mmCIF file of C-alpha atoms in Angstrom:
data_model
loop_
_atom_site.group_PDB
_atom_site.id
_atom_site.type_symbol
_atom_site.label_atom_id
_atom_site.label_comp_id
_atom_site.label_asym_id
_atom_site.label_seq_id
_atom_site.Cartn_x
_atom_site.Cartn_y
_atom_site.Cartn_z
ATOM 1 C CA MET A 3 -0.095 0.077 -0.051
ATOM 2 C CA ILE A 4 1.121 3.627 -0.557
ATOM 3 C CA SER A 5 1.480 6.369 1.958
ATOM 4 C CA PRO A 6 -0.616 9.367 1.126
ATOM 5 C CA ARG A 7 1.977 11.571 2.446
ATOM 6 C CA LYS A 8 4.681 9.878 0.548
ATOM 7 C CA PHE A 9 2.492 10.386 -2.819
ATOM 8 C CA VAL A 10 1.567 13.743 -2.330
ATOM 9 C CA GLU A 11 5.150 15.050 -1.398
ATOM 10 C CA THR A 12 6.542 13.012 -4.533
ATOM 11 C CA LEU A 13 4.241 14.967 -6.741
ATOM 12 C CA ARG A 14 5.106 18.302 -5.221
ATOM 13 C CA GLU A 15 8.869 17.688 -5.705
ATOM 14 C CA MET A 16 8.076 17.124 -9.228
ATOM 15 C CA GLN A 17 6.523 20.490 -9.196
ATOM 16 C CA MET A 18 2.864 19.156 -9.148
ATOM 17 C CA ASP A 19 1.643 20.994 -6.247
ATOM 18 C CA PHE A 20 -1.879 22.068 -7.365
ATOM 19 C CA PHE A 21 -4.502 19.655 -6.640
ATOM 20 C CA VAL A 22 -8.257 19.759 -7.671
ATOM 21 C CA GLY A 23 -11.158 17.486 -7.854
ATOM 22 C CA VAL A 24 -14.202 15.569 -6.595
ATOM 23 C CA PRO A 25 -13.835 13.233 -3.781
ATOM 24 C CA ASP A 26 -14.069 9.606 -4.213
ATOM 25 C CA SER A 27 -14.108 6.882 -1.676
ATOM 26 C CA LEU A 28 -11.340 4.835 -3.160
ATOM 27 C CA LEU A 29 -9.125 7.905 -2.756
ATOM 28 C CA LYS A 30 -10.539 8.889 0.489
ATOM 29 C CA PRO A 31 -7.151 8.519 2.573
ATOM 30 C CA LEU A 32 -5.459 10.550 -0.249
ATOM 31 C CA CYS A 33 -8.250 13.459 -0.328
ATOM 32 C CA ALA A 34 -7.988 13.358 3.550
ATOM 33 C CA TYR A 35 -4.462 13.983 3.573
ATOM 34 C CA LEU A 36 -4.764 16.796 0.944
ATOM 35 C CA THR A 37 -7.159 18.762 3.290
ATOM 36 C CA ASP A 38 -5.397 18.264 6.226
ATOM 37 C CA SER A 39 -1.855 19.226 4.495
ATOM 38 C CA LEU A 40 -2.545 21.695 2.062
ATOM 39 C CA PRO A 41 -3.957 25.245 2.167
ATOM 40 C CA GLU A 42 -7.184 25.762 0.627
ATOM 41 C CA GLU A 43 -5.983 27.451 -2.640
ATOM 42 C CA ARG A 44 -3.809 24.406 -3.389
ATOM 43 C CA ASN A 45 -6.365 21.665 -2.947
ATOM 44 C CA ILE A 46 -9.589 22.926 -4.608
ATOM 45 C CA ILE A 47 -12.781 20.642 -4.136
ATOM 46 C CA ALA A 48 -14.551 21.470 -7.345
ATOM 47 C CA ALA A 49 -18.139 21.566 -8.241
ATOM 48 C CA ASN A 50 -17.798 19.046 -10.545
ATOM 49 C CA GLU A 51 -14.930 16.942 -12.453
ATOM 50 C CA GLY A 52 -15.175 19.077 -15.756
ATOM 51 C CA ALA A 53 -14.863 22.249 -13.595
ATOM 52 C CA ALA A 54 -11.609 20.632 -12.051
ATOM 53 C CA VAL A 55 -10.125 20.144 -15.319
ATOM 54 C CA GLY A 56 -10.712 23.978 -16.229
ATOM 55 C CA LEU A 57 -8.859 24.907 -13.025
ATOM 56 C CA ALA A 58 -5.958 22.614 -13.740
ATOM 57 C CA ALA A 59 -5.844 24.289 -17.296
ATOM 58 C CA GLY A 60 -5.931 27.733 -15.673
ATOM 59 C CA HIS A 61 -3.289 26.696 -13.232
ATOM 60 C CA TYR A 62 -1.079 25.669 -16.177
ATOM 61 C CA LEU A 63 -1.588 28.717 -18.404
ATOM 62 C CA ALA A 64 -0.340 30.954 -15.367
ATOM 63 C CA THR A 65 2.484 28.647 -14.082
ATOM 64 C CA GLY A 66 3.679 26.264 -16.778
ATOM 65 C CA ASN A 67 3.113 23.400 -14.296
ATOM 66 C CA ALA A 68 0.760 20.476 -14.584
ATOM 67 C CA GLY A 69 -2.090 20.428 -12.257
ATOM 68 C CA VAL A 70 -3.396 17.259 -10.512
ATOM 69 C CA VAL A 71 -6.942 16.200 -10.881
ATOM 70 C CA TYR A 72 -8.557 13.597 -8.867
ATOM 71 C CA MET A 73 -11.983 11.874 -9.209
ATOM 72 C CA GLN A 74 -14.014 8.824 -9.253
ATOM 73 C CA ASN A 75 -14.303 7.201 -12.688
ATOM 74 C CA SER A 76 -18.078 8.119 -12.752
ATOM 75 C CA GLY A 77 -16.983 11.256 -13.160
ATOM 76 C CA LEU A 78 -15.374 10.587 -16.574
ATOM 77 C CA GLY A 79 -18.428 11.540 -18.113
ATOM 78 C CA ASN A 80 -18.101 15.222 -16.595
ATOM 79 C CA VAL A 81 -14.530 15.587 -18.257
ATOM 80 C CA VAL A 82 -14.856 14.256 -21.739
ATOM 81 C CA ASN A 83 -15.710 17.692 -23.111
ATOM 82 C CA PRO A 84 -12.893 19.842 -21.423
ATOM 83 C CA LEU A 85 -10.441 16.819 -21.921
ATOM 84 C CA MET A 86 -11.368 16.680 -25.665
ATOM 85 C CA SER A 87 -11.790 20.362 -26.460
ATOM 86 C CA LEU A 88 -9.624 22.203 -24.038
ATOM 87 C CA THR A 89 -6.558 20.011 -23.047
ATOM 88 C CA ASP A 90 -6.108 17.756 -25.829
ATOM 89 C CA ARG A 91 -3.316 18.034 -28.343
ATOM 90 C CA ASP A 92 -5.189 18.830 -31.115
ATOM 91 C CA VAL A 93 -6.564 21.893 -29.335
ATOM 92 C CA TYR A 94 -4.474 23.894 -26.632
ATOM 93 C CA HIS A 95 -2.064 20.653 -25.727
ATOM 94 C CA ILE A 96 -2.259 21.158 -21.973
ATOM 95 C CA PRO A 97 -0.728 18.258 -19.687
ATOM 96 C CA LEU A 98 -2.203 17.354 -16.451
ATOM 97 C CA LEU A 99 -2.347 14.248 -14.312
ATOM 98 C CA LEU A 100 -5.516 12.302 -13.674
ATOM 99 C CA LEU A 101 -5.830 10.381 -10.451
ATOM 100 C CA ILE A 102 -9.095 8.040 -11.129
ATOM 101 C CA GLY A 103 -10.654 5.832 -8.688
ATOM 102 C CA TRP A 104 -11.687 2.732 -10.372
ATOM 103 C CA ARG A 105 -15.027 1.671 -8.916
ATOM 104 C CA GLY A 106 -16.611 -1.150 -10.362
ATOM 105 C CA GLU A 107 -13.501 -2.904 -11.302
ATOM 106 C CA PRO A 108 -14.132 -6.108 -13.287
ATOM 107 C CA GLY A 109 -14.026 -8.914 -10.996
ATOM 108 C CA VAL A 110 -14.358 -6.764 -7.949
ATOM 109 C CA LYS A 111 -17.932 -6.518 -6.105
ATOM 110 C CA ASP A 112 -19.466 -3.273 -6.302
ATOM 111 C CA GLU A 113 -23.009 -1.323 -6.520
ATOM 112 C CA PRO A 114 -24.541 -1.538 -9.396
ATOM 113 C CA GLN A 115 -24.352 1.921 -10.519
ATOM 114 C CA HIS A 116 -20.562 1.436 -10.923
ATOM 115 C CA VAL A 117 -20.482 -1.689 -12.901
ATOM 116 C CA LYS A 118 -20.777 -0.367 -16.259
ATOM 117 C CA GLN A 119 -18.665 2.373 -15.446
ATOM 118 C CA GLY A 120 -15.985 0.160 -14.122
ATOM 119 C CA LYS A 121 -15.902 -2.050 -17.312
ATOM 120 C CA VAL A 122 -15.382 1.040 -19.777
ATOM 121 C CA THR A 123 -13.193 3.126 -17.635
ATOM 122 C CA LEU A 124 -9.827 1.922 -19.405
ATOM 123 C CA SER A 125 -11.473 1.814 -22.994
ATOM 124 C CA LEU A 126 -12.898 5.287 -22.309
ATOM 125 C CA LEU A 127 -9.446 6.699 -21.683
ATOM 126 C CA GLU A 128 -7.977 4.764 -24.742
ATOM 127 C CA ALA A 129 -10.938 6.315 -27.048
ATOM 128 C CA MET A 130 -9.903 9.954 -25.601
ATOM 129 C CA GLY A 131 -6.159 9.073 -26.562
ATOM 130 C CA ILE A 132 -5.186 9.471 -22.995
ATOM 131 C CA LYS A 133 -2.215 7.357 -22.007
ATOM 132 C CA TYR A 134 -3.005 5.615 -18.751
ATOM 133 C CA LYS A 135 -1.387 3.064 -16.084
ATOM 134 C CA VAL A 136 -3.214 1.326 -13.417
ATOM 135 C CA LEU A 137 -1.309 2.341 -10.299
ATOM 136 C CA SER A 138 0.699 -0.288 -8.339
ATOM 137 C CA GLN A 139 -0.107 -0.910 -4.902
ATOM 138 C CA MET A 140 3.549 -1.385 -4.160
ATOM 139 C CA GLU A 141 4.857 2.127 -3.046
ATOM 140 C CA GLU A 142 8.325 1.789 -4.635
ATOM 141 C CA THR A 143 6.909 0.705 -7.992
ATOM 142 C CA ALA A 144 4.178 3.372 -7.678
ATOM 143 C CA MET A 145 6.712 6.217 -7.198
ATOM 144 C CA GLU A 146 8.683 5.192 -10.375
ATOM 145 C CA GLU A 147 4.994 5.121 -12.114
ATOM 146 C CA LEU A 148 4.840 8.784 -11.040
ATOM 147 C CA GLN A 149 8.167 9.534 -12.372
ATOM 148 C CA GLU A 150 6.998 7.939 -15.752
ATOM 149 C CA ALA A 151 3.945 10.029 -15.864
ATOM 150 C CA ARG A 152 5.890 13.185 -15.164
ATOM 151 C CA ARG A 153 8.193 12.410 -18.179
ATOM 152 C CA TYR A 154 5.525 11.708 -20.308
ATOM 153 C CA MET A 155 3.993 15.135 -19.560
ATOM 154 C CA ASP A 156 7.122 16.880 -20.136
ATOM 155 C CA GLU A 157 7.810 15.142 -23.373
ATOM 156 C CA THR A 158 4.170 15.128 -24.732
ATOM 157 C CA HIS A 159 2.284 18.110 -22.974
ATOM 158 C CA GLU A 160 -0.648 16.005 -22.779
ATOM 159 C CA ALA A 161 -2.705 14.354 -20.171
ATOM 160 C CA PHE A 162 -1.804 11.285 -18.134
ATOM 161 C CA ALA A 163 -4.300 9.123 -15.990
ATOM 162 C CA LEU A 164 -3.490 6.986 -13.148
ATOM 163 C CA VAL A 165 -6.311 4.531 -12.590
ATOM 164 C CA ILE A 166 -6.354 3.577 -8.797
ATOM 165 C CA ARG A 167 -7.633 0.330 -7.534
ATOM 166 C CA LYS A 168 -9.483 -0.281 -4.021
ATOM 167 C CA GLY A 169 -7.020 -0.357 -1.282
ATOM 168 C CA THR A 170 -4.199 1.161 -2.936
ATOM 169 C CA PHE A 171 -3.671 3.887 -0.219
ATOM 170 C CA GLU A 172 -2.824 3.290 3.371
ATOM 171 C CA GLU A 173 -5.641 4.522 5.860
ATOM 172 C CA TYR A 174 -5.707 8.070 6.640
ATOM 173 C CA LYS A 175 -8.526 9.837 8.476
ATOM 174 C CA LEU A 176 -9.306 13.438 8.274
ATOM 175 C CA SER A 177 -8.182 15.344 11.339
ATOM 176 C CA ALA A 178 -9.005 18.857 10.383
ATOM 177 C CA PRO A 179 -12.520 19.899 11.334
ATOM 178 C CA GLN A 180 -14.603 20.522 8.184
ATOM 179 C CA GLY A 181 -17.741 22.376 8.097
ATOM 180 C CA GLN A 182 -20.580 23.378 10.692
ATOM 181 C CA THR A 183 -21.055 20.775 13.448
ATOM 182 C CA CYS A 184 -23.316 22.730 15.528
ATOM 183 C CA PHE A 185 -26.578 21.754 13.686
ATOM 184 C CA SER A 186 -29.119 19.899 16.128
ATOM 185 C CA LEU A 187 -30.664 17.770 13.575
ATOM 186 C CA ASN A 188 -29.139 14.959 11.601
ATOM 187 C CA ARG A 189 -30.033 14.229 7.995
ATOM 188 C CA GLU A 190 -31.604 10.745 8.788
ATOM 189 C CA GLU A 191 -34.083 12.313 11.171
ATOM 190 C CA ALA A 192 -34.867 15.271 8.861
ATOM 191 C CA ILE A 193 -35.539 12.651 6.115
ATOM 192 C CA GLN A 194 -37.901 10.922 8.342
ATOM 193 C CA GLN A 195 -39.576 14.203 9.294
ATOM 194 C CA VAL A 196 -40.205 15.217 5.612
ATOM 195 C CA VAL A 197 -41.395 11.811 4.410
ATOM 196 C CA SER A 198 -43.896 11.801 7.501
ATOM 197 C CA SER A 199 -45.360 14.938 6.327
ATOM 198 C CA MET A 200 -46.117 13.817 2.778
ATOM 199 C CA ARG A 201 -49.424 12.770 1.133
ATOM 200 C CA GLU A 202 -50.095 9.107 0.008
ATOM 201 C CA GLN A 203 -49.886 10.110 -3.672
ATOM 202 C CA ASP A 204 -46.513 12.081 -3.186
ATOM 203 C CA VAL A 205 -43.313 10.717 -4.842
ATOM 204 C CA VAL A 206 -39.689 11.067 -4.000
ATOM 205 C CA VAL A 207 -36.535 11.322 -6.347
ATOM 206 C CA SER A 208 -33.567 10.950 -4.159
ATOM 207 C CA THR A 209 -29.894 11.827 -5.082
ATOM 208 C CA THR A 210 -27.002 9.387 -4.781
ATOM 209 C CA GLY A 211 -25.201 8.405 -1.343
ATOM 210 C CA MET A 212 -26.529 8.474 1.921
ATOM 211 C CA ILE A 213 -29.914 10.268 1.257
ATOM 212 C CA SER A 214 -31.233 7.365 -1.091
ATOM 213 C CA ARG A 215 -29.781 4.732 1.763
ATOM 214 C CA GLU A 216 -31.718 6.499 4.556
ATOM 215 C CA LEU A 217 -34.479 7.117 2.592
ATOM 216 C CA PHE A 218 -34.762 2.999 1.851
ATOM 217 C CA GLU A 219 -34.257 2.032 5.083
ATOM 218 C CA TYR A 220 -36.897 4.289 6.570
ATOM 219 C CA ARG A 221 -39.458 3.100 4.010
ATOM 220 C CA GLU A 222 -38.303 -0.300 5.425
ATOM 221 C CA ALA A 223 -38.906 0.386 8.995
ATOM 222 C CA LEU A 224 -42.412 1.678 8.134
ATOM 223 C CA GLY A 225 -43.155 -1.221 6.068
ATOM 224 C CA GLN A 226 -44.251 0.912 3.310
ATOM 225 C CA GLY A 227 -42.505 -0.812 0.436
ATOM 226 C CA HIS A 228 -40.476 1.526 -2.188
ATOM 227 C CA ALA A 229 -42.898 2.273 -4.764
ATOM 228 C CA ARG A 230 -42.858 5.900 -4.170
ATOM 229 C CA ASP A 231 -39.424 6.625 -4.358
ATOM 230 C CA PHE A 232 -36.887 6.929 -7.385
ATOM 231 C CA LEU A 233 -33.317 6.039 -5.728
ATOM 232 C CA THR A 234 -31.103 7.808 -8.133
ATOM 233 C CA VAL A 235 -28.085 5.473 -6.846
ATOM 234 C CA GLY A 236 -25.558 7.103 -9.491
ATOM 235 C CA SER A 237 -25.818 10.333 -11.647
ATOM 236 C CA MET A 238 -24.796 12.689 -9.069
ATOM 237 C CA GLY A 239 -26.332 16.173 -9.513
ATOM 238 C CA HIS A 240 -29.034 14.912 -11.961
ATOM 239 C CA ALA A 241 -31.824 14.095 -9.508
ATOM 240 C CA SER A 242 -33.476 17.434 -9.669
ATOM 241 C CA GLN A 243 -33.773 17.403 -13.492
ATOM 242 C CA ILE A 244 -35.219 13.702 -13.084
ATOM 243 C CA ALA A 245 -37.852 14.983 -10.769
ATOM 244 C CA LEU A 246 -38.637 18.037 -12.777
ATOM 245 C CA GLY A 247 -39.276 15.544 -15.694
ATOM 246 C CA ILE A 248 -41.621 13.376 -13.575
ATOM 247 C CA ALA A 249 -43.488 16.773 -12.142
ATOM 248 C CA LEU A 250 -44.124 18.059 -15.602
ATOM 249 C CA GLU A 251 -46.182 14.947 -16.585
ATOM 250 C CA ALA A 252 -47.599 13.750 -13.224
ATOM 251 C CA LYS A 253 -49.264 17.045 -12.425
ATOM 252 C CA GLY A 254 -51.704 15.420 -9.924
ATOM 253 C CA ARG A 255 -49.069 14.349 -7.754
ATOM 254 C CA ARG A 256 -46.425 16.530 -5.535
ATOM 255 C CA VAL A 257 -42.775 15.587 -6.510
ATOM 256 C CA TYR A 258 -40.103 15.723 -3.964
ATOM 257 C CA CYS A 259 -36.478 15.991 -5.034
ATOM 258 C CA PHE A 260 -34.153 15.149 -2.029
ATOM 259 C CA ASP A 261 -30.860 16.599 -2.952
ATOM 260 C CA GLY A 262 -27.543 16.861 -1.134
ATOM 261 C CA ASP A 263 -25.490 20.099 -1.084
ATOM 262 C CA GLY A 264 -22.643 18.467 -3.132
ATOM 263 C CA ALA A 265 -25.110 17.314 -5.716
ATOM 264 C CA THR A 266 -26.967 20.530 -6.049
ATOM 265 C CA LEU A 267 -23.613 22.385 -6.490
ATOM 266 C CA MET A 268 -22.260 19.956 -9.072
ATOM 267 C CA HIS A 269 -25.092 21.147 -11.663
ATOM 268 C CA MET A 270 -26.378 24.184 -9.933
ATOM 269 C CA GLY A 271 -27.801 25.631 -13.318
ATOM 270 C CA SER A 272 -30.326 23.113 -13.072
ATOM 271 C CA MET A 273 -32.021 25.097 -10.271
ATOM 272 C CA ALA A 274 -32.836 27.883 -13.139
ATOM 273 C CA ILE A 275 -34.329 25.415 -15.490
ATOM 274 C CA VAL A 276 -36.581 24.034 -12.684
ATOM 275 C CA ALA A 277 -37.928 27.483 -11.720
ATOM 276 C CA SER A 278 -38.298 28.644 -15.277
ATOM 277 C CA MET A 279 -40.588 25.755 -15.785
ATOM 278 C CA VAL A 280 -42.829 26.743 -13.144
ATOM 279 C CA PRO A 281 -43.873 23.244 -11.715
ATOM 280 C CA GLU A 282 -46.443 23.912 -9.200
ATOM 281 C CA ASN A 283 -46.169 20.553 -7.907
ATOM 282 C CA TYR A 284 -42.334 20.515 -7.128
ATOM 283 C CA VAL A 285 -40.564 20.320 -3.967
ATOM 284 C CA HIS A 286 -36.721 20.870 -3.851
ATOM 285 C CA VAL A 287 -35.650 19.676 -0.645
ATOM 286 C CA VAL A 288 -31.713 20.338 -0.031
ATOM 287 C CA PHE A 289 -30.142 18.429 2.965
ATOM 288 C CA ASN A 290 -27.298 20.698 3.679
ATOM 289 C CA ASN A 291 -24.321 19.702 5.753
ATOM 290 C CA GLY A 292 -21.270 21.349 3.768
ATOM 291 C CA ALA A 293 -19.836 18.066 3.115
ATOM 292 C CA HIS A 294 -19.349 15.000 0.525
ATOM 293 C CA ASP A 295 -20.503 12.801 3.337
ATOM 294 C CA SER A 296 -20.526 9.370 1.252
ATOM 295 C CA VAL A 297 -16.945 9.591 0.368
ATOM 296 C CA GLY A 298 -15.279 10.676 3.627
ATOM 297 C CA GLY A 299 -16.888 14.070 4.718
ATOM 298 C CA GLN A 300 -14.467 16.417 2.414
ATOM 299 C CA PRO A 301 -16.163 19.972 2.498
ATOM 300 C CA THR A 302 -18.175 21.695 0.146
ATOM 301 C CA VAL A 303 -18.766 25.372 -0.053
ATOM 302 C CA ALA A 304 -22.376 25.130 0.418
ATOM 303 C CA LEU A 305 -22.544 26.177 4.129
ATOM 304 C CA GLY A 306 -20.656 29.332 2.910
ATOM 305 C CA ILE A 307 -23.081 30.461 0.311
ATOM 306 C CA ASN A 308 -26.763 31.223 0.541
ATOM 307 C CA LEU A 309 -28.576 28.364 -1.168
ATOM 308 C CA PRO A 310 -31.820 29.936 -0.240
ATOM 309 C CA GLN A 311 -30.972 33.524 -1.928
ATOM 310 C CA ILE A 312 -29.669 31.659 -5.156
ATOM 311 C CA ALA A 313 -32.945 29.902 -5.348
ATOM 312 C CA THR A 314 -34.995 33.002 -5.074
ATOM 313 C CA ALA A 315 -32.828 34.736 -7.694
ATOM 314 C CA CYS A 316 -33.582 31.668 -9.844
ATOM 315 C CA GLY A 317 -37.306 32.041 -9.497
ATOM 316 C CA TYR A 318 -38.490 29.501 -7.068
ATOM 317 C CA LYS A 319 -42.143 30.622 -6.208
ATOM 318 C CA HIS A 320 -41.258 30.075 -2.233
ATOM 319 C CA VAL A 321 -37.763 29.474 -0.431
ATOM 320 C CA LEU A 322 -37.609 28.318 3.023
ATOM 321 C CA SER A 323 -34.569 27.180 5.159
ATOM 322 C CA VAL A 324 -34.266 25.553 8.571
ATOM 323 C CA SER A 325 -31.700 24.303 10.969
ATOM 324 C CA ASP A 326 -33.820 22.241 13.620
ATOM 325 C CA SER A 327 -36.615 19.988 13.963
ATOM 326 C CA ILE A 328 -38.890 22.866 15.224
ATOM 327 C CA GLU A 329 -38.404 24.988 12.537
ATOM 328 C CA LEU A 330 -38.652 22.007 9.982
ATOM 329 C CA GLU A 331 -41.948 21.023 11.384
ATOM 330 C CA LYS A 332 -43.432 24.589 10.945
ATOM 331 C CA ALA A 333 -41.814 24.939 7.583
ATOM 332 C CA LEU A 334 -43.606 21.507 6.249
ATOM 333 C CA CYS A 335 -46.960 22.670 7.663
ATOM 334 C CA GLU A 336 -46.721 25.911 5.710
ATOM 335 C CA LEU A 337 -45.213 23.998 2.666
ATOM 336 C CA ASN A 338 -48.202 21.962 2.322
ATOM 337 C CA ARG A 339 -50.439 24.994 1.762
ATOM 338 C CA LEU A 340 -47.991 26.319 -0.871
ATOM 339 C CA VAL A 341 -47.867 25.966 -4.552
ATOM 340 C CA GLY A 342 -44.661 25.471 -6.330
ATOM 341 C CA PRO A 343 -41.874 25.372 -7.182
ATOM 342 C CA ILE A 344 -40.607 25.296 -3.780
ATOM 343 C CA PHE A 345 -36.910 25.289 -2.175
ATOM 344 C CA LEU A 346 -36.422 24.137 1.237
ATOM 345 C CA GLU A 347 -32.814 24.030 2.590
ATOM 346 C CA ILE A 348 -32.365 21.862 5.678
ATOM 347 C CA ARG A 349 -29.281 22.591 7.596
ATOM 348 C CA VAL A 350 -28.183 19.295 9.045
ATOM 349 C CA LYS A 351 -25.373 17.595 11.082
ATOM 350 C CA LYS A 352 -22.592 15.829 8.963
ATOM 351 C CA GLY A 353 -22.179 12.062 9.519
ATOM 352 C CA ALA A 354 -24.219 8.987 9.053
ATOM 353 C CA ARG A 355 -24.795 5.984 11.415
ATOM 354 C CA LYS A 356 -22.276 2.968 10.932
ATOM 355 C CA ASP A 357 -24.565 0.579 10.506
ATOM 356 C CA LEU A 358 -26.701 2.138 7.616
ATOM 357 C CA GLY A 359 -27.554 -0.463 4.906
ATOM 358 C CA ARG A 360 -27.931 -0.012 1.187
ATOM 359 C CA PRO A 361 -31.058 -0.731 -0.887
ATOM 360 C CA THR A 362 -31.675 -4.320 -1.183
ATOM 361 C CA THR A 363 -33.831 -4.025 -4.546
ATOM 362 C CA THR A 364 -32.232 -3.798 -7.895
ATOM 363 C CA PRO A 365 -32.226 -0.372 -9.785
ATOM 364 C CA GLU A 366 -34.440 -2.310 -12.556
ATOM 365 C CA GLU A 367 -36.739 -3.162 -9.713
ATOM 366 C CA ASN A 368 -37.039 0.109 -8.372
ATOM 367 C CA LYS A 369 -37.824 1.725 -11.494
ATOM 368 C CA GLU A 370 -40.551 -0.623 -12.385
ATOM 369 C CA ALA A 371 -42.404 -0.370 -9.049
ATOM 370 C CA PHE A 372 -42.082 3.288 -9.326
ATOM 371 C CA MET A 373 -43.385 3.608 -12.963
ATOM 372 C CA SER A 374 -46.171 1.369 -11.621
ATOM 373 C CA PHE A 375 -47.010 3.565 -8.800
ATOM 374 C CA LEU A 376 -47.155 6.686 -11.047
ATOM 375 C CA LYS A 377 -49.754 5.224 -13.250
#
């Protein structure tokens, strides 16, 4: 296994000291070390992976040094355009080092949303003409591979990708306090409170990560089944548009989008589209804990900006923000009398219980049950 400290310090010795990306569970030790050891302007947690490539390109234009972009392989879809139309040798010819967590690696058990991406990760890099290497889990060999990547980028001014398997990095736990921790309400309690206020015919589209898992377990505990919930186990940042597509067709039902702050930031322009369509049956609930909770608690900027003001500026008809269960109860009572689109920010504590399970239904089963309920 590789020491995150050794890995980062070796890169910095090679004049690669600008890190940017979206945290990944396989890269959690590395991301945690970066957060603890580098100033904020040298390790930027981007809104999405494509934006991270743009930041790295800007860094190169200003310094002549390649940036380091980290991501889960699910983020490759977000980087195809900037890699092809910005950094590629046929355009601006800008080098950068990609660190890609290999979820869904063939032969390694993983969640269903990662299986296809895992199968095509290497072939996608090949299709884009990006040279890559699956990083060795032996530290000495891995350091040699970093040197190889550095030489390649120096010689060609092109991107180089290191694909990283599960268990490559030694454990490193985030020690620096991140985000706001003083909120009294935890996310799971907030989800339960919102669900309890909903009507029988209402439906939920929940974003990827802990939110869908916590919603699934609450329905299990209630014995309600899962037909009223579309669990978006992948496609981070797109739950709000899935919910909008449903709301525009199922006008007799109230459609709730259960979103996370990281997912909201990832494709924040979608808020403007929601508001512009004026869906009266749409409720956008953002559980904001200022963190990428599912991949190690790396911070987002969501507690440092005013999401309700952004929603107001986008054109949501009603905008509410709460930070405890009493405020939430009042907001939910008010919400049931309002016409959408409605935006509700719920500020919650970081973290989830350690014994939190995962959905036991397949995505296909979830889809079929949900569609049947909508009919």
